PDB file of C-alpha atoms in Angstrom:
ATOM      1  CA  MET A 451     -56.761 -76.295 -16.701  1.00 86.00           C
ATOM      2  CA  ALA A 452     -56.846 -78.249 -13.686  1.00 93.00           C
ATOM      3  CA  ILE A 453     -53.936 -80.496 -12.356  1.00 97.00           C
ATOM      4  CA  GLN A 454     -53.845 -83.931 -14.058  1.00 97.00           C
ATOM      5  CA  ASN A 455     -51.770 -85.655 -11.007  1.00 97.00           C
ATOM      6  CA  ARG A 456     -52.358 -86.437  -7.779  1.00 98.00           C
ATOM      7  CA  TYR A 457     -49.628 -85.528  -5.170  1.00 98.00           C
ATOM      8  CA  ASP A 458     -48.863 -86.641  -1.482  1.00 98.00           C
ATOM      9  CA  PHE A 459     -46.295 -84.940   0.313  1.00 98.00           C
ATOM     10  CA  VAL A 460     -44.042 -84.822   3.622  1.00 98.00           C
ATOM     11  CA  MET A 461     -42.767 -81.706   5.283  1.00 98.00           C
ATOM     12  CA  LEU A 462     -39.881 -81.822   8.033  1.00 98.00           C
ATOM     13  CA  PHE A 463     -39.340 -78.598   9.769  1.00 98.00           C
ATOM     14  CA  ASP A 464     -37.794 -77.681  13.128  1.00 97.00           C
ATOM     15  CA  VAL A 465     -37.997 -74.985  15.801  1.00 97.00           C
ATOM     16  CA  GLU A 466     -35.128 -73.632  18.066  1.00 96.00           C
ATOM     17  CA  ASN A 467     -35.641 -71.679  21.379  1.00 95.00           C
ATOM     18  CA  GLY A 468     -39.210 -70.987  20.418  1.00 94.00           C
ATOM     19  CA  ASN A 469     -43.035 -71.553  20.547  1.00 95.00           C
ATOM     20  CA  PRO A 470     -44.155 -72.865  17.131  1.00 96.00           C
ATOM     21  CA  ASN A 471     -47.673 -73.114  17.956  1.00 96.00           C
ATOM     22  CA  GLY A 472     -49.292 -71.835  21.329  1.00 92.00           C
ATOM     23  CA  ASP A 473     -52.341 -73.555  23.048  1.00 93.00           C
ATOM     24  CA  PRO A 474     -54.698 -70.695  24.097  1.00 93.00           C
ATOM     25  CA  ASP A 475     -56.191 -73.328  26.670  1.00 91.00           C
ATOM     26  CA  ALA A 476     -52.716 -73.882  28.088  1.00 88.00           C
ATOM     27  CA  GLY A 477     -51.615 -70.413  28.666  1.00 87.00           C
ATOM     28  CA  ASN A 478     -50.461 -70.282  25.006  1.00 91.00           C
ATOM     29  CA  ALA A 479     -47.663 -72.676  25.634  1.00 92.00           C
ATOM     30  CA  PRO A 480     -46.392 -75.276  22.947  1.00 95.00           C
ATOM     31  CA  ARG A 481     -48.962 -77.757  22.133  1.00 96.00           C
ATOM     32  CA  VAL A 482     -48.208 -81.345  23.624  1.00 96.00           C
ATOM     33  CA  ASP A 483     -49.973 -84.646  23.420  1.00 95.00           C
ATOM     34  CA  ALA A 484     -50.749 -85.495  27.023  1.00 92.00           C
ATOM     35  CA  GLU A 485     -50.127 -89.237  26.344  1.00 95.00           C
ATOM     36  CA  THR A 486     -46.904 -89.355  24.485  1.00 96.00           C
ATOM     37  CA  GLY A 487     -45.133 -85.943  25.208  1.00 95.00           C
ATOM     38  CA  LEU A 488     -44.925 -85.473  21.380  1.00 97.00           C
ATOM     39  CA  GLY A 489     -45.409 -81.717  20.489  1.00 97.00           C
ATOM     40  CA  TYR A 490     -47.974 -81.034  17.549  1.00 97.00           C
ATOM     41  CA  ILE A 491     -48.853 -78.073  15.389  1.00 97.00           C
ATOM     42  CA  THR A 492     -52.324 -77.659  13.890  1.00 97.00           C
ATOM     43  CA  ASP A 493     -53.111 -77.615  10.278  1.00 97.00           C
ATOM     44  CA  VAL A 494     -54.698 -74.429  10.507  1.00 96.00           C
ATOM     45  CA  CYS A 495     -51.390 -72.819  11.733  1.00 96.00           C
ATOM     46  CA  LEU A 496     -49.699 -74.315   8.950  1.00 97.00           C
ATOM     47  CA  LYS A 497     -52.177 -73.228   6.350  1.00 97.00           C
ATOM     48  CA  ARG A 498     -51.986 -69.692   7.799  1.00 97.00           C
ATOM     49  CA  LYS A 499     -48.262 -69.386   7.048  1.00 97.00           C
ATOM     50  CA  ILE A 500     -48.867 -70.548   3.444  1.00 97.00           C
ATOM     51  CA  ARG A 501     -51.722 -67.913   2.830  1.00 97.00           C
ATOM     52  CA  ASN A 502     -49.415 -65.347   4.337  1.00 96.00           C
ATOM     53  CA  TYR A 503     -46.709 -66.243   1.752  1.00 97.00           C
ATOM     54  CA  VAL A 504     -48.727 -66.189  -1.141  1.00 97.00           C
ATOM     55  CA  GLU A 505     -50.492 -62.965  -0.323  1.00 95.00           C
ATOM     56  CA  LEU A 506     -46.822 -61.401   0.088  1.00 95.00           C
ATOM     57  CA  CYS A 507     -45.468 -62.800  -3.026  1.00 94.00           C
ATOM     58  CA  LYS A 508     -48.778 -62.243  -5.184  1.00 93.00           C
ATOM     59  CA  GLU A 509     -50.224 -59.174  -3.718  1.00 89.00           C
ATOM     60  CA  GLY A 510     -52.495 -57.243  -6.470  1.00 87.00           C
ATOM     61  CA  GLU A 511     -52.355 -60.056  -8.943  1.00 93.00           C
ATOM     62  CA  PRO A 512     -55.694 -61.338 -10.053  1.00 93.00           C
ATOM     63  CA  GLY A 513     -56.623 -64.789  -8.917  1.00 94.00           C
ATOM     64  CA  TYR A 514     -54.451 -64.683  -5.829  1.00 96.00           C
ATOM     65  CA  ASN A 515     -56.645 -63.104  -3.362  1.00 95.00           C
ATOM     66  CA  ILE A 516     -56.781 -64.449   0.137  1.00 96.00           C
ATOM     67  CA  LEU A 517     -60.208 -65.128   1.651  1.00 95.00           C
ATOM     68  CA  ILE A 518     -59.393 -66.226   5.185  1.00 94.00           C
ATOM     69  CA  LYS A 519     -57.626 -63.320   6.742  1.00 92.00           C
ATOM     70  CA  ALA A 520     -58.330 -60.643   9.298  1.00 87.00           C
ATOM     71  CA  ASP A 521     -59.624 -57.854   7.122  1.00 88.00           C
ATOM     72  CA  LYS A 522     -63.371 -57.627   6.004  1.00 87.00           C
ATOM     73  CA  ALA A 523     -66.183 -59.772   7.276  1.00 91.00           C
ATOM     74  CA  LEU A 524     -66.617 -62.900   5.164  1.00 93.00           C
ATOM     75  CA  ASN A 525     -70.432 -62.314   4.506  1.00 94.00           C
ATOM     76  CA  ILE A 526     -69.139 -59.106   3.076  1.00 94.00           C
ATOM     77  CA  LYS A 527     -66.879 -60.560   0.685  1.00 94.00           C
ATOM     78  CA  PHE A 528     -69.421 -63.070  -0.418  1.00 94.00           C
ATOM     79  CA  ALA A 529     -71.796 -60.115  -1.539  1.00 93.00           C
ATOM     80  CA  GLY A 530     -68.830 -58.668  -3.160  1.00 93.00           C
ATOM     81  CA  ALA A 531     -68.705 -61.883  -5.513  1.00 94.00           C
ATOM     82  CA  TYR A 532     -72.692 -61.265  -6.115  1.00 94.00           C
ATOM     83  CA  GLU A 533     -72.016 -57.661  -7.015  1.00 94.00           C
ATOM     84  CA  LYS A 534     -69.037 -58.421  -9.484  1.00 94.00           C
ATOM     85  CA  LEU A 535     -70.987 -60.929 -11.178  1.00 93.00           C
ATOM     86  CA  GLY A 536     -74.178 -58.538 -11.512  1.00 92.00           C
ATOM     87  CA  LEU A 537     -76.515 -60.821  -9.494  1.00 92.00           C
ATOM     88  CA  LYS A 538     -79.379 -60.295  -7.270  1.00 90.00           C
ATOM     89  CA  VAL A 539     -77.866 -59.681  -3.670  1.00 90.00           C
ATOM     90  CA  GLY A 540     -79.647 -60.496  -0.508  1.00 87.00           C
ATOM     91  CA  ASN A 541     -81.567 -63.379  -2.169  1.00 84.00           C
ATOM     92  CA  LYS A 542     -80.474 -65.937   0.537  1.00 86.00           C
ATOM     93  CA  GLY A 543     -79.372 -68.545  -1.934  1.00 78.00           C
ATOM     94  CA  LYS A 544     -82.795 -69.141  -3.536  1.00 86.00           C
ATOM     95  CA  ASN A 545     -81.199 -69.061  -7.028  1.00 89.00           C
ATOM     96  CA  ALA A 546     -78.925 -72.202  -7.323  1.00 90.00           C
ATOM     97  CA  GLU A 547     -77.327 -70.885 -10.498  1.00 92.00           C
ATOM     98  CA  ASP A 548     -76.418 -67.854  -9.139  1.00 92.00           C
ATOM     99  CA  MET A 549     -74.938 -69.622  -6.144  1.00 93.00           C
ATOM    100  CA  GLU A 550     -72.997 -71.868  -8.435  1.00 94.00           C
ATOM    101  CA  ALA A 551     -71.783 -68.787 -10.429  1.00 95.00           C
ATOM    102  CA  ALA A 552     -70.672 -67.038  -7.151  1.00 95.00           C
ATOM    103  CA  ARG A 553     -68.830 -70.198  -6.115  1.00 96.00           C
ATOM    104  CA  LYS A 554     -66.900 -70.496  -9.451  1.00 95.00           C
ATOM    105  CA  TYR A 555     -65.921 -66.732  -8.887  1.00 96.00           C
ATOM    106  CA  MET A 556     -64.559 -67.286  -5.457  1.00 96.00           C
ATOM    107  CA  CYS A 557     -62.558 -70.184  -6.772  1.00 96.00           C
ATOM    108  CA  GLU A 558     -61.090 -68.165  -9.548  1.00 95.00           C
ATOM    109  CA  ASN A 559     -60.090 -65.187  -7.625  1.00 96.00           C
ATOM    110  CA  TYR A 560     -59.261 -66.752  -4.131  1.00 97.00           C
ATOM    111  CA  PHE A 561     -55.996 -68.822  -3.731  1.00 97.00           C
ATOM    112  CA  ASP A 562     -56.706 -70.412  -0.630  1.00 96.00           C
ATOM    113  CA  VAL A 563     -60.549 -70.890  -1.597  1.00 97.00           C
ATOM    114  CA  ARG A 564     -59.495 -73.291  -4.560  1.00 96.00           C
ATOM    115  CA  THR A 565     -56.400 -74.756  -2.595  1.00 97.00           C
ATOM    116  CA  PHE A 566     -57.731 -75.603   0.800  1.00 98.00           C
ATOM    117  CA  GLY A 567     -61.475 -75.038   0.202  1.00 96.00           C
ATOM    118  CA  ALA A 568     -63.856 -72.967   2.132  1.00 96.00           C
ATOM    119  CA  VAL A 569     -67.497 -73.105   3.714  1.00 95.00           C
ATOM    120  CA  MET A 570     -69.149 -70.094   2.110  1.00 95.00           C
ATOM    121  CA  SER A 571     -72.800 -70.748   2.773  1.00 92.00           C
ATOM    122  CA  THR A 572     -73.501 -68.196   5.505  1.00 91.00           C
ATOM    123  CA  GLY A 573     -75.067 -64.872   4.938  1.00 90.00           C
ATOM    124  CA  ASP A 574     -77.734 -63.581   2.593  1.00 92.00           C
ATOM    125  CA  ASN A 575     -75.289 -64.239  -0.314  1.00 93.00           C
ATOM    126  CA  PRO A 576     -74.090 -67.709  -0.041  1.00 94.00           C
ATOM    127  CA  CYS A 577     -71.331 -68.880  -2.377  1.00 95.00           C
ATOM    128  CA  GLY A 578     -71.653 -72.426  -1.514  1.00 93.00           C
ATOM    129  CA  ILE A 579     -69.127 -74.929  -0.121  1.00 95.00           C
ATOM    130  CA  VAL A 580     -65.595 -75.863  -1.838  1.00 96.00           C
ATOM    131  CA  ARG A 581     -63.787 -79.062  -0.845  1.00 95.00           C
ATOM    132  CA  GLY A 582     -60.356 -78.270  -0.995  1.00 95.00           C
ATOM    133  CA  PRO A 583     -58.147 -80.230  -3.086  1.00 97.00           C
ATOM    134  CA  VAL A 584     -55.106 -79.682  -0.620  1.00 98.00           C
ATOM    135  CA  GLN A 585     -55.403 -81.076   2.948  1.00 97.00           C
ATOM    136  CA  ILE A 586     -52.454 -81.116   5.666  1.00 98.00           C
ATOM    137  CA  ASN A 587     -52.402 -83.152   8.621  1.00 97.00           C
ATOM    138  CA  PHE A 588     -51.371 -82.064  12.207  1.00 98.00           C
ATOM    139  CA  ALA A 589     -47.513 -81.681  12.393  1.00 98.00           C
ATOM    140  CA  ARG A 590     -46.134 -83.958  15.063  1.00 98.00           C
ATOM    141  CA  SER A 591     -42.583 -83.944  16.583  1.00 98.00           C
ATOM    142  CA  ILE A 592     -40.213 -86.869  16.142  1.00 97.00           C
ATOM    143  CA  SER A 593     -39.103 -86.986  19.812  1.00 96.00           C
ATOM    144  CA  PRO A 594     -40.913 -85.985  22.909  1.00 95.00           C
ATOM    145  CA  ILE A 595     -40.590 -82.212  23.795  1.00 94.00           C
ATOM    146  CA  TYR A 596     -39.591 -80.434  26.931  1.00 92.00           C
ATOM    147  CA  VAL A 597     -41.596 -76.871  27.223  1.00 89.00           C
ATOM    148  CA  GLN A 598     -39.391 -74.591  29.203  1.00 88.00           C
ATOM    149  CA  ASP A 599     -41.198 -71.635  30.943  1.00 79.00           C
ATOM    150  CA  VAL A 600     -38.769 -68.746  30.953  1.00 80.00           C
ATOM    151  CA  THR A 601     -38.821 -65.884  33.225  1.00 73.00           C
ATOM    152  CA  ILE A 602     -38.373 -62.232  31.463  1.00 75.00           C
ATOM    153  CA  THR A 603     -38.212 -58.882  32.674  1.00 76.00           C
ATOM    154  CA  ARG A 604     -40.628 -56.307  31.241  1.00 70.00           C
ATOM    155  CA  GLN A 605     -40.398 -52.446  31.203  1.00 70.00           C
ATOM    156  CA  ALA A 606     -43.612 -51.741  29.606  1.00 67.00           C
ATOM    157  CA  ARG A 607     -46.301 -51.107  32.027  1.00 65.00           C
ATOM    158  CA  THR A 608     -49.988 -50.900  30.703  1.00 67.00           C
ATOM    159  CA  THR A 609     -51.664 -48.859  33.462  1.00 69.00           C
ATOM    160  CA  GLU A 610     -50.541 -45.823  35.812  1.00 68.00           C
ATOM    161  CA  ASP A 611     -51.307 -47.948  38.841  1.00 66.00           C
ATOM    162  CA  ARG A 612     -48.842 -50.416  37.663  1.00 66.00           C
ATOM    163  CA  GLN A 613     -46.267 -48.212  36.854  1.00 65.00           C
ATOM    164  CA  ALA A 614     -46.461 -46.873  40.345  1.00 65.00           C
ATOM    165  CA  SER A 615     -45.228 -49.891  41.763  1.00 66.00           C
ATOM    166  CA  GLY A 616     -42.115 -49.978  39.629  1.00 64.00           C
ATOM    167  CA  GLU A 617     -40.807 -49.605  36.383  1.00 66.00           C
ATOM    168  CA  THR A 618     -40.414 -53.135  35.673  1.00 70.00           C
ATOM    169  CA  GLU A 619     -42.192 -56.272  36.159  1.00 68.00           C
ATOM    170  CA  MET A 620     -41.744 -60.108  35.603  1.00 72.00           C
ATOM    171  CA  GLY A 621     -43.188 -61.822  32.693  1.00 70.00           C
ATOM    172  CA  ARG A 622     -42.859 -65.498  31.317  1.00 77.00           C
ATOM    173  CA  LYS A 623     -42.626 -67.177  27.864  1.00 83.00           C
ATOM    174  CA  SER A 624     -42.786 -71.063  27.057  1.00 87.00           C
ATOM    175  CA  VAL A 625     -40.185 -72.344  24.581  1.00 91.00           C
ATOM    176  CA  ILE A 626     -38.922 -75.636  23.245  1.00 95.00           C
ATOM    177  CA  SER A 627     -35.206 -75.655  23.119  1.00 95.00           C
ATOM    178  CA  TYR A 628     -35.461 -77.805  20.052  1.00 97.00           C
ATOM    179  CA  ALA A 629     -37.925 -79.877  18.210  1.00 97.00           C
ATOM    180  CA  LEU A 630     -38.122 -81.505  14.777  1.00 98.00           C
ATOM    181  CA  TYR A 631     -41.653 -81.881  13.205  1.00 98.00           C
ATOM    182  CA  ARG A 632     -42.995 -84.156  10.417  1.00 98.00           C
ATOM    183  CA  ALA A 633     -46.495 -83.027   8.739  1.00 98.00           C
ATOM    184  CA  GLU A 634     -48.096 -84.986   5.767  1.00 98.00           C
ATOM    185  CA  GLY A 635     -50.379 -83.802   3.085  1.00 98.00           C
ATOM    186  CA  TYR A 636     -52.272 -84.558   0.100  1.00 98.00           C
ATOM    187  CA  VAL A 637     -53.389 -82.901  -3.052  1.00 98.00           C
ATOM    188  CA  SER A 638     -56.414 -84.594  -4.736  1.00 97.00           C
ATOM    189  CA  ALA A 639     -56.478 -83.717  -8.589  1.00 97.00           C
ATOM    190  CA  ALA A 640     -59.960 -85.316  -8.616  1.00 97.00           C
ATOM    191  CA  LEU A 641     -61.394 -82.765  -6.463  1.00 96.00           C
ATOM    192  CA  ALA A 642     -59.302 -80.150  -8.496  1.00 97.00           C
ATOM    193  CA  ASN A 643     -60.960 -81.217 -11.481  1.00 96.00           C
ATOM    194  CA  LYS A 644     -64.601 -81.685  -9.974  1.00 95.00           C
ATOM    195  CA  VAL A 645     -64.393 -78.423  -7.745  1.00 93.00           C
ATOM    196  CA  SER A 646     -61.909 -75.944  -7.788  1.00 93.00           C
ATOM    197  CA  ASP A 647     -59.701 -75.954 -11.022  1.00 95.00           C
ATOM    198  CA  LEU A 648     -56.473 -75.842  -8.945  1.00 97.00           C
ATOM    199  CA  SER A 649     -53.975 -75.390 -11.761  1.00 96.00           C
ATOM    200  CA  ASP A 650     -50.266 -76.744 -12.060  1.00 96.00           C
ATOM    201  CA  GLU A 651     -49.140 -73.206 -11.452  1.00 97.00           C
ATOM    202  CA  ASP A 652     -50.995 -73.112  -8.405  1.00 97.00           C
ATOM    203  CA  ILE A 653     -49.277 -76.362  -7.245  1.00 98.00           C
ATOM    204  CA  GLU A 654     -45.883 -74.843  -7.949  1.00 97.00           C
ATOM    205  CA  LEU A 655     -46.786 -71.800  -5.799  1.00 97.00           C
ATOM    206  CA  LEU A 656     -47.653 -74.137  -2.998  1.00 98.00           C
ATOM    207  CA  TRP A 657     -44.476 -75.791  -3.062  1.00 98.00           C
ATOM    208  CA  SER A 658     -42.909 -72.402  -2.881  1.00 97.00           C
ATOM    209  CA  ALA A 659     -45.021 -71.268  -0.038  1.00 97.00           C
ATOM    210  CA  ILE A 660     -44.126 -74.542   1.838  1.00 98.00           C
ATOM    211  CA  ILE A 661     -40.529 -73.905   1.440  1.00 98.00           C
ATOM    212  CA  ASN A 662     -40.511 -70.326   2.403  1.00 97.00           C
ATOM    213  CA  MET A 663     -43.319 -70.285   4.947  1.00 96.00           C
ATOM    214  CA  PHE A 664     -41.188 -69.498   7.854  1.00 96.00           C
ATOM    215  CA  GLU A 665     -38.711 -67.085   6.051  1.00 94.00           C
ATOM    216  CA  ASN A 666     -41.036 -64.166   6.465  1.00 91.00           C
ATOM    217  CA  ASP A 667     -42.828 -65.263   9.536  1.00 90.00           C
ATOM    218  CA  HIS A 668     -40.010 -64.900  12.160  1.00 92.00           C
ATOM    219  CA  SER A 669     -40.666 -63.411  15.564  1.00 90.00           C
ATOM    220  CA  ALA A 670     -39.069 -63.633  18.860  1.00 87.00           C
ATOM    221  CA  ALA A 671     -41.804 -65.741  20.180  1.00 88.00           C
ATOM    222  CA  ARG A 672     -41.519 -68.258  17.659  1.00 93.00           C
ATOM    223  CA  GLY A 673     -37.823 -68.685  17.665  1.00 92.00           C
ATOM    224  CA  LYS A 674     -35.914 -70.083  14.832  1.00 95.00           C
ATOM    225  CA  MET A 675     -37.845 -72.031  12.667  1.00 97.00           C
ATOM    226  CA  CYS A 676     -36.843 -73.879   9.482  1.00 97.00           C
ATOM    227  CA  MET A 677     -38.319 -76.060   6.692  1.00 98.00           C
ATOM    228  CA  ARG A 678     -35.754 -78.739   6.453  1.00 98.00           C
ATOM    229  CA  LYS A 679     -37.147 -81.299   3.863  1.00 98.00           C
ATOM    230  CA  LEU A 680     -40.107 -81.055   1.389  1.00 98.00           C
ATOM    231  CA  ILE A 681     -40.426 -84.392  -0.245  1.00 98.00           C
ATOM    232  CA  ILE A 682     -43.261 -84.785  -2.695  1.00 98.00           C
ATOM    233  CA  PHE A 683     -44.717 -88.296  -4.554  1.00 98.00           C
ATOM    234  CA  LYS A 684     -46.276 -87.424  -7.893  1.00 98.00           C
ATOM    235  CA  HIS A 685     -48.536 -89.766  -9.089  1.00 98.00           C
ATOM    236  CA  ASP A 686     -49.069 -89.996 -13.060  1.00 96.00           C
ATOM    237  CA  SER A 687     -52.710 -90.374 -12.666  1.00 97.00           C
ATOM    238  CA  VAL A 688     -55.814 -88.187 -11.442  1.00 97.00           C
ATOM    239  CA  LEU A 689     -56.582 -90.793  -8.904  1.00 96.00           C
ATOM    240  CA  GLY A 690     -53.294 -91.979  -7.932  1.00 96.00           C
ATOM    241  CA  ASN A 691     -51.280 -95.222  -8.209  1.00 97.00           C
ATOM    242  CA  CYS A 692     -50.563 -95.911  -4.554  1.00 96.00           C
ATOM    243  CA  PRO A 693     -52.024 -95.696  -1.238  1.00 97.00           C
ATOM    244  CA  SER A 694     -50.531 -92.501   0.393  1.00 97.00           C
ATOM    245  CA  HIS A 695     -49.652 -94.367   3.728  1.00 97.00           C
ATOM    246  CA  ILE A 696     -47.581 -96.735   1.746  1.00 98.00           C
ATOM    247  CA  LEU A 697     -45.648 -93.778   0.374  1.00 98.00           C
ATOM    248  CA  PHE A 698     -45.486 -92.011   3.731  1.00 98.00           C
ATOM    249  CA  ASP A 699     -43.998 -94.936   5.272  1.00 98.00           C
ATOM    250  CA  LYS A 700     -40.843 -94.849   2.930  1.00 98.00           C
ATOM    251  CA  ILE A 701     -39.610 -91.827   4.878  1.00 98.00           C
ATOM    252  CA  VAL A 702     -38.155 -92.797   8.364  1.00 98.00           C
ATOM    253  CA  ILE A 703     -36.668 -90.253  10.809  1.00 97.00           C
ATOM    254  CA  LYS A 704     -34.559 -91.797  13.732  1.00 96.00           C
ATOM    255  CA  GLN A 705     -32.889 -89.857  16.526  1.00 95.00           C
ATOM    256  CA  LYS A 706     -29.184 -90.912  16.432  1.00 94.00           C
ATOM    257  CA  ASP A 707     -28.410 -91.132  20.142  1.00 92.00           C
ATOM    258  CA  GLU A 708     -30.429 -90.836  23.364  1.00 89.00           C
ATOM    259  CA  LEU A 709     -29.103 -87.412  24.228  1.00 91.00           C
ATOM    260  CA  PRO A 710     -31.785 -84.810  23.787  1.00 92.00           C
ATOM    261  CA  PRO A 711     -31.561 -83.447  20.254  1.00 95.00           C
ATOM    262  CA  ARG A 712     -30.555 -79.986  19.832  1.00 95.00           C
ATOM    263  CA  ALA A 713     -30.199 -79.817  16.029  1.00 96.00           C
ATOM    264  CA  PHE A 714     -31.349 -81.203  12.728  1.00 97.00           C
ATOM    265  CA  HIS A 715     -28.072 -83.176  12.435  1.00 96.00           C
ATOM    266  CA  ASP A 716     -29.100 -85.032  15.408  1.00 96.00           C
ATOM    267  CA  TYR A 717     -31.585 -87.082  13.448  1.00 97.00           C
ATOM    268  CA  GLU A 718     -31.079 -89.586  10.472  1.00 97.00           C
ATOM    269  CA  VAL A 719     -33.645 -89.097   7.759  1.00 97.00           C
ATOM    270  CA  MET A 720     -33.892 -92.307   5.644  1.00 97.00           C
ATOM    271  CA  ILE A 721     -35.907 -92.435   2.375  1.00 97.00           C
ATOM    272  CA  ASP A 722     -36.737 -95.777   0.473  1.00 97.00           C
ATOM    273  CA  ARG A 723     -36.318 -94.603  -3.277  1.00 96.00           C
ATOM    274  CA  GLN A 724     -37.939 -97.583  -4.714  1.00 97.00           C
ATOM    275  CA  MET A 725     -41.184 -96.147  -5.753  1.00 97.00           C
ATOM    276  CA  PRO A 726     -44.408 -98.095  -7.048  1.00 97.00           C
ATOM    277  CA  ASP A 727     -45.172 -98.209 -10.819  1.00 97.00           C
ATOM    278  CA  GLY A 728     -46.785 -94.673 -11.661  1.00 97.00           C
ATOM    279  CA  VAL A 729     -45.359 -92.577  -8.541  1.00 98.00           C
ATOM    280  CA  GLU A 730     -42.327 -90.133  -8.965  1.00 97.00           C
ATOM    281  CA  LEU A 731     -40.171 -89.065  -5.900  1.00 98.00           C
ATOM    282  CA  ILE A 732     -39.386 -85.549  -5.986  1.00 98.00           C
ATOM    283  CA  GLU A 733     -37.286 -83.748  -3.256  1.00 97.00           C
ATOM    284  CA  LYS A 734     -37.692 -80.039  -3.230  1.00 93.00           C
ATOM    285  CA  LEU A 735     -35.287 -79.529  -0.230  1.00 88.00           C
TER     286      LEU A 735
END
């Protein structure tokens, strides 16, 4: 059964001595808003980590496959849906009933499709388009960030010619000493009921994935990343009881002093706990 409650949520997470989301157009340096100096992280990066966690903890369980990952081409997976349902393959979406059946199959079997949605209208076996009930904004740092280019020594040469010039060479990595990021998200019960049948069990898995999204994703390049807070606003209706921006404004994060922040305790998180009628505040972290 699809969820009957709308949700809005806020994530606070930080990075220490790392690069949380490199920009390929800037030599893979951390992403920075050129006008404000604030760092940002794309929604695609955050959803990737959620997908990875779900795949780790639900591997092999029916209904929890992940569509968007680096394995088979998407069109092959779409054709697989037609084959599983015993539908005519290669009909290029000429039968609307077949395409609708394939869309439902994808929602039932792929967690990220019924959560984030997907465009599955490509190839000879289209599975339609799913508008995802869960949407996440770009994360933005609370304070301006300073990107430091750190010079490193590398010993792994890739070619014999380079090896002939010496056993080591200089490299570079871009890091942020510390940054606290805030990201906001939405869960539409209306879309869940109309399109994807996102369930209460899926929502609980989503919260668990957000809380643990960095715990199995550690790397030297990303540094130390921690989810600090997950604050959820649960509405008691499908369409919601309050505009999301009013709820988001109830969470204010301020830097305690003018020194460059280097830890989470350098910030003060203030929450107005007086909720509008029909809205419940839930702190998962």
